[in-house]
Coordinates of C-alpha atoms in Angstrom, one line a residue:
Chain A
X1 CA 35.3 -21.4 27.5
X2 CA 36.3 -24.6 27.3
X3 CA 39.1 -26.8 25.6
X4 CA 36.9 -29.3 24.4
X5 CA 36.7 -29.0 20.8
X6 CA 32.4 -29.5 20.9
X7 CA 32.3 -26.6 23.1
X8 CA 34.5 -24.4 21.3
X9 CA 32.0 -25.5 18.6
X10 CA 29.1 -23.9 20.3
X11 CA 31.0 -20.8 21.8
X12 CA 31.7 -20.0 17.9
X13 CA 28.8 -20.1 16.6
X14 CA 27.9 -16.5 18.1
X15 CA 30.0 -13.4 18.5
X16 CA 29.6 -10.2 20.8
X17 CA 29.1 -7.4 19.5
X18 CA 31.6 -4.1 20.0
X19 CA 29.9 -1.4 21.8
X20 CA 32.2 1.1 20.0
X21 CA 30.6 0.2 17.4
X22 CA 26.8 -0.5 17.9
X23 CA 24.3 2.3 18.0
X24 CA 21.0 2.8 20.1
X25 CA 18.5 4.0 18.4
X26 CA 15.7 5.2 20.8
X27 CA 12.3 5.8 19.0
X28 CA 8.9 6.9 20.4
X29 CA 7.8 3.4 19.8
X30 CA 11.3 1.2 21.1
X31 CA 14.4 1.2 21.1
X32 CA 16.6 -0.6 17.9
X33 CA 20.3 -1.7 17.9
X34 CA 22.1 -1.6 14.7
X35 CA 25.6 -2.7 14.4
X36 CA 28.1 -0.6 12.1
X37 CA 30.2 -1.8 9.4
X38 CA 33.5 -0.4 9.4
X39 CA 34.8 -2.9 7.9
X40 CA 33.0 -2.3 4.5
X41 CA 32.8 1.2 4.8
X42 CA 35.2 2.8 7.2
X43 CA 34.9 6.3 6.0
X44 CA 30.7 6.3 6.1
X45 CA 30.5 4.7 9.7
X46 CA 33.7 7.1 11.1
X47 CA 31.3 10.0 10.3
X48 CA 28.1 8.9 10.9
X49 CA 29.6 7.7 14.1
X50 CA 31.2 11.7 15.1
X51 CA 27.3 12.7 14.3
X52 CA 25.7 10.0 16.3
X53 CA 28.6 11.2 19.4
X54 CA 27.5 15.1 18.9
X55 CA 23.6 13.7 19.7
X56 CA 23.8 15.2 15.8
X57 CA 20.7 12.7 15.1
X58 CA 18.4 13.7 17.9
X59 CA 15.1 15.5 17.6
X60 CA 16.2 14.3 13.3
X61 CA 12.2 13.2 11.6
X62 CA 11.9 10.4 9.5
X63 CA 11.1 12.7 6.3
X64 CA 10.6 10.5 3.4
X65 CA 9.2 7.1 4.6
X66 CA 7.8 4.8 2.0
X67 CA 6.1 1.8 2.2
X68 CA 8.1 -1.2 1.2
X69 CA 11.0 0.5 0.5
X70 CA 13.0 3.5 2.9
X71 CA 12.6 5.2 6.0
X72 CA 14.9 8.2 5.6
X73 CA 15.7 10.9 8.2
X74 CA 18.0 13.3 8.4
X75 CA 18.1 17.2 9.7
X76 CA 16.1 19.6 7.9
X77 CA 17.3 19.3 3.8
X78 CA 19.4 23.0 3.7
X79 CA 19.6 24.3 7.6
X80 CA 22.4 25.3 8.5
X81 CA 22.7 21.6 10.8
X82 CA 22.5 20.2 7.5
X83 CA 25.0 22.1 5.4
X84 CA 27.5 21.7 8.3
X85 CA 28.1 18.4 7.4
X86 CA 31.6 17.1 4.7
X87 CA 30.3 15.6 1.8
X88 CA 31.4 12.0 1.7
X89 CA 33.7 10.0 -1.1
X90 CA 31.0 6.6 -1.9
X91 CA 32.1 3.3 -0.6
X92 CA 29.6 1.4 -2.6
X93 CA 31.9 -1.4 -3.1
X94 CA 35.4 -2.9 -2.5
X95 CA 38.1 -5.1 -4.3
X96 CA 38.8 -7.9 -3.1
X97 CA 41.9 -10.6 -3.6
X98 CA 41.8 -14.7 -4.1
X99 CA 42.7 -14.4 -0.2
X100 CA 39.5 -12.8 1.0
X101 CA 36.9 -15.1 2.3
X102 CA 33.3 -14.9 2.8
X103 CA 31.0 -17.4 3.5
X104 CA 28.8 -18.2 0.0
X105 CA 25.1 -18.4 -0.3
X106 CA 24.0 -18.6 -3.5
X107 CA 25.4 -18.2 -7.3
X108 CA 23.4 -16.3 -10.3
X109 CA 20.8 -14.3 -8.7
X110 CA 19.1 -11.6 -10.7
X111 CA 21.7 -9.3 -9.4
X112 CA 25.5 -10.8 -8.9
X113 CA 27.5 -14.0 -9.8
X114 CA 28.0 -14.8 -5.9
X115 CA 26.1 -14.0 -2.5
X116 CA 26.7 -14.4 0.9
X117 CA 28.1 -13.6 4.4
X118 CA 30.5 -11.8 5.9
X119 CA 30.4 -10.7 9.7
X120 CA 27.0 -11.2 9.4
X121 CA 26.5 -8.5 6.7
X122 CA 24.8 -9.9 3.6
X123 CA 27.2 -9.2 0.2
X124 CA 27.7 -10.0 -3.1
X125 CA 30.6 -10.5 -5.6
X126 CA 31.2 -10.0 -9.4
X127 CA 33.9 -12.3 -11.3
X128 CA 36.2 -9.0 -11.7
X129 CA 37.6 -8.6 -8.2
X130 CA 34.1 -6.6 -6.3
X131 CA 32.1 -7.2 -3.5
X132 CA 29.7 -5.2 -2.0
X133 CA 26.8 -5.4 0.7
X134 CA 23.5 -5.7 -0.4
X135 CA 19.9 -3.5 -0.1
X136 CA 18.7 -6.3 2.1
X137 CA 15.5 -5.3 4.5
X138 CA 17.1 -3.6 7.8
X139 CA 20.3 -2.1 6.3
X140 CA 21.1 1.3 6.9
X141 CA 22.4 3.2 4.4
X142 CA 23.6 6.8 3.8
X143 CA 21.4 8.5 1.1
X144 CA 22.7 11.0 -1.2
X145 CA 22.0 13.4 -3.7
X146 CA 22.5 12.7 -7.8
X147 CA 26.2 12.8 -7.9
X148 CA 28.1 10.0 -6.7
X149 CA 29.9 11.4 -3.8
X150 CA 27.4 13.9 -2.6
X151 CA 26.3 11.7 0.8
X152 CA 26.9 13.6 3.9
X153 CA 24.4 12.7 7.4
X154 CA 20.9 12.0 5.9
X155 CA 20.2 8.3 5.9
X156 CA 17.8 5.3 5.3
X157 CA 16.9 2.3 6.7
X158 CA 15.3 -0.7 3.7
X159 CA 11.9 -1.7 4.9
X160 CA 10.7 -3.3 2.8
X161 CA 11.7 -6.3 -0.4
X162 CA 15.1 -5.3 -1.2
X163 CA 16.1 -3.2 -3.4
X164 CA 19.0 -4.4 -5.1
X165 CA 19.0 -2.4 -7.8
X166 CA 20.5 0.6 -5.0
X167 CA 23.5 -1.9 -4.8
X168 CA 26.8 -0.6 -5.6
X169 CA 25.4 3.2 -6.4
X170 CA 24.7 3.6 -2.3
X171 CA 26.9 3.0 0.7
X172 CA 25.6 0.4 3.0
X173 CA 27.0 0.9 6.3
X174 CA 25.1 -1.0 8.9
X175 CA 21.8 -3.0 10.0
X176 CA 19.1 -3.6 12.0
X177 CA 20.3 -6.6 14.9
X178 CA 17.8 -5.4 17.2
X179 CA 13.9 -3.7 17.4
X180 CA 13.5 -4.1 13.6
X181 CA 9.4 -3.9 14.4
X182 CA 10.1 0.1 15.6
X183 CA 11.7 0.5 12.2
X184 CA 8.7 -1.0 10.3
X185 CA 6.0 1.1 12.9
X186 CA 7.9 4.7 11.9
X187 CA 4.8 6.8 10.3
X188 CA 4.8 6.9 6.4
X189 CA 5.1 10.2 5.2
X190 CA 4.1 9.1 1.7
X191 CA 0.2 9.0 0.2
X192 CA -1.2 7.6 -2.4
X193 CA -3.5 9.3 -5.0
X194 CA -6.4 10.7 -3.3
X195 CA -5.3 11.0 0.0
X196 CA -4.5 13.7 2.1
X197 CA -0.6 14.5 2.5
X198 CA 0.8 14.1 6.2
X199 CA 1.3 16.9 8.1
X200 CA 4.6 16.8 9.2
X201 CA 4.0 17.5 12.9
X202 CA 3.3 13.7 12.4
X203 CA 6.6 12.5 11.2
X204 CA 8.6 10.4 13.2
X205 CA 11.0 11.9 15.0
X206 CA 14.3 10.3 16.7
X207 CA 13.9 10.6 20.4
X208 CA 17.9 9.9 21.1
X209 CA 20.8 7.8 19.3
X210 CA 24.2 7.0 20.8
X211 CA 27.2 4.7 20.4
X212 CA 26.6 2.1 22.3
X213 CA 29.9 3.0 24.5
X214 CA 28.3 5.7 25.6
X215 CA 25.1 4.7 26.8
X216 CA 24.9 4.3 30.8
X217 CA 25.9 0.5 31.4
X218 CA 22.1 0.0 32.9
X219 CA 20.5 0.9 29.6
X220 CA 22.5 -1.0 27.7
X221 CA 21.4 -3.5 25.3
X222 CA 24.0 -6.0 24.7
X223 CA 23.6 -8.3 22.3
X224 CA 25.6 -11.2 20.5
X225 CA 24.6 -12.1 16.6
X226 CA 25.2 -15.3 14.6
X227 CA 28.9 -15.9 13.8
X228 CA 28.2 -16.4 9.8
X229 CA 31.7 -17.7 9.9
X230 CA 31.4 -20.4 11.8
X231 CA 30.7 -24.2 10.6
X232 CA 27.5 -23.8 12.6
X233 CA 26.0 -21.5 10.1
X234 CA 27.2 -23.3 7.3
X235 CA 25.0 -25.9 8.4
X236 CA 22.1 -24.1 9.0
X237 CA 22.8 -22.6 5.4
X238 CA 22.7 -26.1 3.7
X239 CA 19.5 -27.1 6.2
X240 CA 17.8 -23.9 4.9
X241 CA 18.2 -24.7 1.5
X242 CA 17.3 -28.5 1.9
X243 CA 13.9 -27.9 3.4
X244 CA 13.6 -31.0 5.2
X245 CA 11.1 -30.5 7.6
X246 CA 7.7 -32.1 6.5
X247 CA 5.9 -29.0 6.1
X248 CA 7.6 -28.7 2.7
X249 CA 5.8 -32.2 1.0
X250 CA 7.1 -30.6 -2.2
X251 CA 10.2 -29.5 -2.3
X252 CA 11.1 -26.0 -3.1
X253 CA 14.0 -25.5 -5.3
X254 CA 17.4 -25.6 -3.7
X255 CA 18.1 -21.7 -3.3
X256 CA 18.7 -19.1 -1.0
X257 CA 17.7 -15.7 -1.9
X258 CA 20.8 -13.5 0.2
X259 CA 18.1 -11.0 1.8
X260 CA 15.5 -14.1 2.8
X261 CA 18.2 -15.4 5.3
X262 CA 17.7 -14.0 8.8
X263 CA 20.6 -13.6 10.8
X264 CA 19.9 -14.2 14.4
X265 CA 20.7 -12.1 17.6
X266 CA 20.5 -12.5 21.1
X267 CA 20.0 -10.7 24.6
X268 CA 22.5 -11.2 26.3
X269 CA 21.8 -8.4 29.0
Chain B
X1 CA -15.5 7.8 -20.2
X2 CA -14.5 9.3 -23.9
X3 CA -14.5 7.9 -27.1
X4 CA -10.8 9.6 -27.6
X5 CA -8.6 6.8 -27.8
X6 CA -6.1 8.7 -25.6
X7 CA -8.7 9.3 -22.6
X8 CA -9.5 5.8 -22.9
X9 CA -5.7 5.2 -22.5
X10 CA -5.3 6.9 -19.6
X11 CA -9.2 5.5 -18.2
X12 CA -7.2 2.0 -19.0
X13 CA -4.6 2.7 -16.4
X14 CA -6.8 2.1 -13.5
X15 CA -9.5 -0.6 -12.6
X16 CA -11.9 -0.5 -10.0
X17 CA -12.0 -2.8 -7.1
X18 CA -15.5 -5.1 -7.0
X19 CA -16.5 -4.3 -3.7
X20 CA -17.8 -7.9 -3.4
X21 CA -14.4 -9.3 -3.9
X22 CA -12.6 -6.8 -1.5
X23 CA -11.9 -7.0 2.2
X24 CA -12.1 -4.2 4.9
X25 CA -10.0 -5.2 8.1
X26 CA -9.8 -2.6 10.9
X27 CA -6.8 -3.4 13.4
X28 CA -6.5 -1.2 16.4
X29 CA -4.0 1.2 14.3
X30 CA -5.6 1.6 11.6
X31 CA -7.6 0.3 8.0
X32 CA -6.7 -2.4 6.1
X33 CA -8.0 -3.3 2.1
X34 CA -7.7 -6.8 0.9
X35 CA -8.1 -7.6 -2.9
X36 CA -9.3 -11.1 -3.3
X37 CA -7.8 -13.0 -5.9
X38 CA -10.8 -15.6 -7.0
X39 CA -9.7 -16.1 -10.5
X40 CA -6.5 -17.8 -9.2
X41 CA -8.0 -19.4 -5.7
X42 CA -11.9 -20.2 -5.8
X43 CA -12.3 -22.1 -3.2
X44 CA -10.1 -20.6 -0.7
X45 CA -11.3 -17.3 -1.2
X46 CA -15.2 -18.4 -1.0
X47 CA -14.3 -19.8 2.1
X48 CA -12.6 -16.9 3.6
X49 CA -15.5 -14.6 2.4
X50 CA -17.9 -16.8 3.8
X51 CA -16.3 -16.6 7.1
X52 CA -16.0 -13.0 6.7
X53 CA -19.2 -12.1 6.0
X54 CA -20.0 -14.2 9.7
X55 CA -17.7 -12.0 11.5
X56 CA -16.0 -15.5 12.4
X57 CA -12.5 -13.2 12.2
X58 CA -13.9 -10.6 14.9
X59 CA -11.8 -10.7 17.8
X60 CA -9.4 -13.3 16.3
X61 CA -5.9 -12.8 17.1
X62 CA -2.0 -12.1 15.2
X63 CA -0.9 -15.2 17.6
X64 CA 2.5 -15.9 15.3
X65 CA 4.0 -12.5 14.2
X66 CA 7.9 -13.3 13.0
X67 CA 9.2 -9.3 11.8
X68 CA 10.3 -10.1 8.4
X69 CA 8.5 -13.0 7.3
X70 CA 4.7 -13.0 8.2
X71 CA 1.9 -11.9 10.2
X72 CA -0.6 -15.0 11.3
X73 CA -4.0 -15.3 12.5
X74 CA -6.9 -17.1 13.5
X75 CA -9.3 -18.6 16.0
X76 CA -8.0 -20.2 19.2
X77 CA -6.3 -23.5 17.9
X78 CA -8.3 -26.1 18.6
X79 CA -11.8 -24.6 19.9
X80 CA -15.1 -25.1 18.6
X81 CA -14.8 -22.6 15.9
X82 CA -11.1 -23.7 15.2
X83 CA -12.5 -26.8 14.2
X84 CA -16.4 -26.0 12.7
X85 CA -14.2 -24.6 9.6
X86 CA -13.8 -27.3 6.4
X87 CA -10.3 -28.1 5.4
X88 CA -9.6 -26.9 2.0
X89 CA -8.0 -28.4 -1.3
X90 CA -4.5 -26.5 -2.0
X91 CA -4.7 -24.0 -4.4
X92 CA -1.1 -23.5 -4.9
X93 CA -0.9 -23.9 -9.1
X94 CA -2.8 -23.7 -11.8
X95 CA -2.4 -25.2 -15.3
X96 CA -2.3 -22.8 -18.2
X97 CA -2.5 -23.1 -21.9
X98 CA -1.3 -21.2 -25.2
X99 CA -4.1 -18.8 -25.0
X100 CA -3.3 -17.8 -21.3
X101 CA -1.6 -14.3 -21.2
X102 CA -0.2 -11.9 -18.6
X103 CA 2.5 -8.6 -18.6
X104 CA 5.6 -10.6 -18.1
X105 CA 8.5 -9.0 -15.6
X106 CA 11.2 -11.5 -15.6
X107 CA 13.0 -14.6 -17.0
X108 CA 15.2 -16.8 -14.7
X109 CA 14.8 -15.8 -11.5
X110 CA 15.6 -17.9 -8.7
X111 CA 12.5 -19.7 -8.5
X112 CA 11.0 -19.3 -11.8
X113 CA 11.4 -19.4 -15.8
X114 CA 9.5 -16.6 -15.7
X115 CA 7.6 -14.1 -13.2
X116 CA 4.9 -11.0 -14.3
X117 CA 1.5 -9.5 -13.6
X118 CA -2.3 -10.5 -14.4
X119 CA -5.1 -8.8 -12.4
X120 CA -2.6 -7.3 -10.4
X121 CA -1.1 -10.2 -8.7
X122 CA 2.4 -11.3 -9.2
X123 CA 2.7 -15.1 -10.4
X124 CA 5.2 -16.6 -12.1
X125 CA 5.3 -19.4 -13.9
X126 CA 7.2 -23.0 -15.8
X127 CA 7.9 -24.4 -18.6
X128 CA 5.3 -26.8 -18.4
X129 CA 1.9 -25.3 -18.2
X130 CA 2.2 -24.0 -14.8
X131 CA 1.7 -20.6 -12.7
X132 CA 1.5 -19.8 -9.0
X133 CA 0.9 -16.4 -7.5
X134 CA 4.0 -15.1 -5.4
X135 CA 4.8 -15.0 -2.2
X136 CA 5.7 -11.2 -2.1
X137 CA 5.3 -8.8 0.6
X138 CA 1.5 -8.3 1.3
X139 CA 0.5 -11.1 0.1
X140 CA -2.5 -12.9 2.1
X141 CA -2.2 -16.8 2.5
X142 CA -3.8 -19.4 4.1
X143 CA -1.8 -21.1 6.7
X144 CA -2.1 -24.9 6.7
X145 CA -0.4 -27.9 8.9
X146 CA 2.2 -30.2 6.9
X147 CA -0.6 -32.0 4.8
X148 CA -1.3 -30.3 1.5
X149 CA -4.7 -30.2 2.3
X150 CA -5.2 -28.9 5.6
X151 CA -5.3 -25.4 5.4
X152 CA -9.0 -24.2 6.7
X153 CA -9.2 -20.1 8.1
X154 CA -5.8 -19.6 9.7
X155 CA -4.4 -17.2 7.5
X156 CA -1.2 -14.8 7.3
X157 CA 0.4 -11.5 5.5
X158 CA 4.0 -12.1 4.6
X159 CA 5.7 -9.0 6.1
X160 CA 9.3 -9.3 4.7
X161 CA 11.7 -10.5 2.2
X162 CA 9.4 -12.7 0.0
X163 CA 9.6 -16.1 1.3
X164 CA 9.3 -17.1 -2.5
X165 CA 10.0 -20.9 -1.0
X166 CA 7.0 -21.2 0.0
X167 CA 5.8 -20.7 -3.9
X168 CA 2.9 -23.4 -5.5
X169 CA 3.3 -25.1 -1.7
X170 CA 0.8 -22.4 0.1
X171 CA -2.4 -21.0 -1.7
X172 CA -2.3 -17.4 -2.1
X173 CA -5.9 -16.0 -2.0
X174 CA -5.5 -12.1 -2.1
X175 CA -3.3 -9.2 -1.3
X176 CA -3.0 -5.8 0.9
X177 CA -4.1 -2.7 -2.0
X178 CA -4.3 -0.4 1.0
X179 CA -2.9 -0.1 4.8
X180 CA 0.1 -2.0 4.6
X181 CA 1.4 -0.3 6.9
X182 CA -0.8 -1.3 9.2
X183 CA -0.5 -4.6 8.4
X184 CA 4.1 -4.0 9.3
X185 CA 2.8 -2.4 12.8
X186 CA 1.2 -5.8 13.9
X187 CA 2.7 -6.7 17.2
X188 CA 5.6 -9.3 16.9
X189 CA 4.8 -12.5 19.0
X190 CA 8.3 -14.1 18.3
X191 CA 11.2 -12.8 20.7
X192 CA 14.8 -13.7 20.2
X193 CA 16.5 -15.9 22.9
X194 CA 17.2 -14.0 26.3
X195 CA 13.4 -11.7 26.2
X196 CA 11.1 -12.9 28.2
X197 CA 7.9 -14.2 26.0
X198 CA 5.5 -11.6 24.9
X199 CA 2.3 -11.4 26.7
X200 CA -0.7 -13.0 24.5
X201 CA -2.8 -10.1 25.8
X202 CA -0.7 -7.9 23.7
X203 CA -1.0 -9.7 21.0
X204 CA -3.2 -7.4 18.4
X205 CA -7.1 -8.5 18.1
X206 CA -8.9 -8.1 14.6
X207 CA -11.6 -5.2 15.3
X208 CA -13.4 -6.4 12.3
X209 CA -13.6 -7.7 9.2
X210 CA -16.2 -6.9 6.6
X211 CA -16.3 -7.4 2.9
X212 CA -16.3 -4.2 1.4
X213 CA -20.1 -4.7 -0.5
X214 CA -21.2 -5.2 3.1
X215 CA -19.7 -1.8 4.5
X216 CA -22.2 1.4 5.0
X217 CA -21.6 3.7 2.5
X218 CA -20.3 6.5 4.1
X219 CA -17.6 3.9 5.8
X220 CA -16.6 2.2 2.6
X221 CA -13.1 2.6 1.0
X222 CA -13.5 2.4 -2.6
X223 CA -10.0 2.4 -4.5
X224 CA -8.7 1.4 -8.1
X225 CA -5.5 -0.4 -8.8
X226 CA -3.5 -0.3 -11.3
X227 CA -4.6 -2.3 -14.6
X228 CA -1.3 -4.3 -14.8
X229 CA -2.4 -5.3 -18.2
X230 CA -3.0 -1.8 -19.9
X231 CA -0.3 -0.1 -22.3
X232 CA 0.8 2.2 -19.5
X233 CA 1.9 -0.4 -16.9
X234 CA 4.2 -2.3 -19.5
X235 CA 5.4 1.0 -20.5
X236 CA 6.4 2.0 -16.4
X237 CA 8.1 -1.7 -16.3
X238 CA 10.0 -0.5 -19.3
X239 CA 11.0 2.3 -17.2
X240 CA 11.8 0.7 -14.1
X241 CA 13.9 -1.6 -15.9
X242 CA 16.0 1.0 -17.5
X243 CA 16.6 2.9 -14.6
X244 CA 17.0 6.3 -16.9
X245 CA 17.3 8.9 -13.6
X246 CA 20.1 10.8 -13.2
X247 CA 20.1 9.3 -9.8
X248 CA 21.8 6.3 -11.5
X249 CA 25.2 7.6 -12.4
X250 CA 26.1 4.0 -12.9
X251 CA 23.2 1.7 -14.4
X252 CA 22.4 -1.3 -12.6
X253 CA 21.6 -4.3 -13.8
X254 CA 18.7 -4.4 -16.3
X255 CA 16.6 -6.4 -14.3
X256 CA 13.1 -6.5 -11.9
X257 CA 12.3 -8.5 -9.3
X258 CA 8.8 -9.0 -9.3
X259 CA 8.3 -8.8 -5.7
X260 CA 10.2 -5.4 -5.8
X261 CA 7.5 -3.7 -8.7
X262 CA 5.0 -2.3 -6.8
X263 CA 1.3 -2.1 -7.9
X264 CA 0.2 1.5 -6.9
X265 CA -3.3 2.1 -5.4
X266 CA -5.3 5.3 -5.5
X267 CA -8.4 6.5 -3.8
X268 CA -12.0 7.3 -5.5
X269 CA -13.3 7.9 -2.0

């Protein structure tokens, strides 16, 4: 690090991510990082997290996986695994004061008065004092029965446009910063009219998943993603919305659709 | 068919694919079907079927896969066969009058007064005479370089959040009815910084590409769609809108986005 404020400049722009609070996900087809949001959702992640230490999650299938929308998995719906688990209070959204800060995206979307980033997690905002993340693709989220508070382990990952219509009513507790391709290659367990259903030998299923923490330091995969705090991203925000490169010889209106924002990583080791 | 005007309902709910205006693509993992969209694109999608029906896509390669935004291909750049293919008009509007009609979805979107369905597709359209089809996930378009009109065979699937920027500016020719799965298992080509670059011998190869009129029988995938302009369909976007479920103990808000309706497919064979 240097004192020089262009440097410091740079340095911002990306931040490392905790290992106590990343997961490795190891799938048949690759291996996926997601980072944890226990900022948002503290009670979802501090469970999830016990689960994920107890290897809870391994051997789990991807059970409901549909096109364009979720891959769920979880351990099998009424085992005793399953029932094991404490039902979980939603964290679906937050309040937040005139102090808290995010860094804005867009205003009026079908969906909420405000948009935009916080730790790199895509959110919205009402005018009555909520936020709350958004169904973008990659988030993982904890599914859950009718009732409100009735999530416990089983879990989904959006794969597809997001669903935003899930925001608020579901507790969003992580994403995808790494191997989002092994996430969209997971086998759909879904048919359409006239097909035959999939046997469930087929499924999915999670080979491994661990904190990051406690991975041996040779498999690790450590990864830093975009500081959406910093002024760098600001600026990439306003050249996203401008369009200037000449591709675009007709400029496309100046939005920014929250979940069509890609926030980068990258390998560090 | 019956003459009962509720049979006919229900016969209304489906159309058949033309099997001269529908594409078979087999990738290594699997069976792709393409629906042309004609009506909207003429000449783009007499080209593409032209090429199609040469096998000039055989062998071609996904050289620019980015996960969440689209799947490209196309001859070598630059080769013989590259450059034996005619640059094409854009395609990227179309004017409309009075008597023009399709199942609306939305007002005020983002990116358009208003958004809906005809034939399937999702277009939206202006205030002043104008529609576009959508750039929503599945879509096929034809690439181009930064002139309007330079697009010629390079093509790609948009794979993620729709990329609705690139609206009226890119000519949508047709869309993935069946496979799309196949379509999100495409192997990336982009890395993030710090991987090493992928191999282009891993890139994924077209096996073939056939319309489906020019499939052997026993090979051919014959499917309906849903008739986005019968009773039935406005009726399911009444639905979807209204969210009704138990599932939603709280209601969100009474909204679609179009790229989030999904057309369902079924199989005749």
């Amino acid at each position: 690090m240097s004192a020089c404020g262009a440097d410091n400049s740079i340095s911002e722009q990306w931040r490392a991510l905790d290992i106590n609070n990343t997961v490795l996900l190891t799938l048949p087809q690759g291996k996926v990082v997601i980072e944890l949001a226990p900022q948002f959702s503290p009670k979802h992640v501090e469970q999830f997290s016990t689960l994920v230490k107890k290897s809870f999650y391994d051997g789990a299938k991807f059970y409901r996986v549909i096109d364009g929308f979720v891959a769920q998995a979880g351990p099998k719906g009424g085992s005793d695994k399953d029932k094991s688990v404490s039902v979980l209070a939603i964290e679906g959204q937050f309040s937040i004061n005139k102090d808290w800060s995010f860094t804005p995206v867009q205003n009026h979307d079908l969906f909420a008065e405000t948009t935009g980033f916080k730790d790199g997690f895509a959110l919205a905002s009402d005018n009555n004092g909520n936020a709350w993340l958004t169904h973008c693709p990659g988030t993982l989220v904890m599914a859950r029965g009718n009732a409100a508070d009735s999530a416990s382990s089983h879990f989904y990952f959006v794969i597809g446009q997001a669903p935003r219509y899930l925001d608020k009513i579901m507790t969003i507790f992580g994403r995808v910063v790494y191997g989002m391709e092994h996430i969209q290659a997971i086998k759909r367990t879904s048919v359409i009219e006239g097909e035959y259903a999939v046997d469930s030998r087929e499924y999915t299923a999670i080979t491994r998943m661990k904190l990051m923490a406690d991975v041996p330091l040779n498999e690790r995969i450590i990864l830093e993603v975009e500081n959406t705090e910093s002024p760098r991203f600001a600026e990439r925000l306003i050249k996203r919305r401008a369009r200037e490169s000449e591709f675009f010889y007709k400029k496309p209106p100046p939005v920014l659709d929250i979940c069509q924002v890609p926030i980068r990583s990258r390998l560090v080791k």
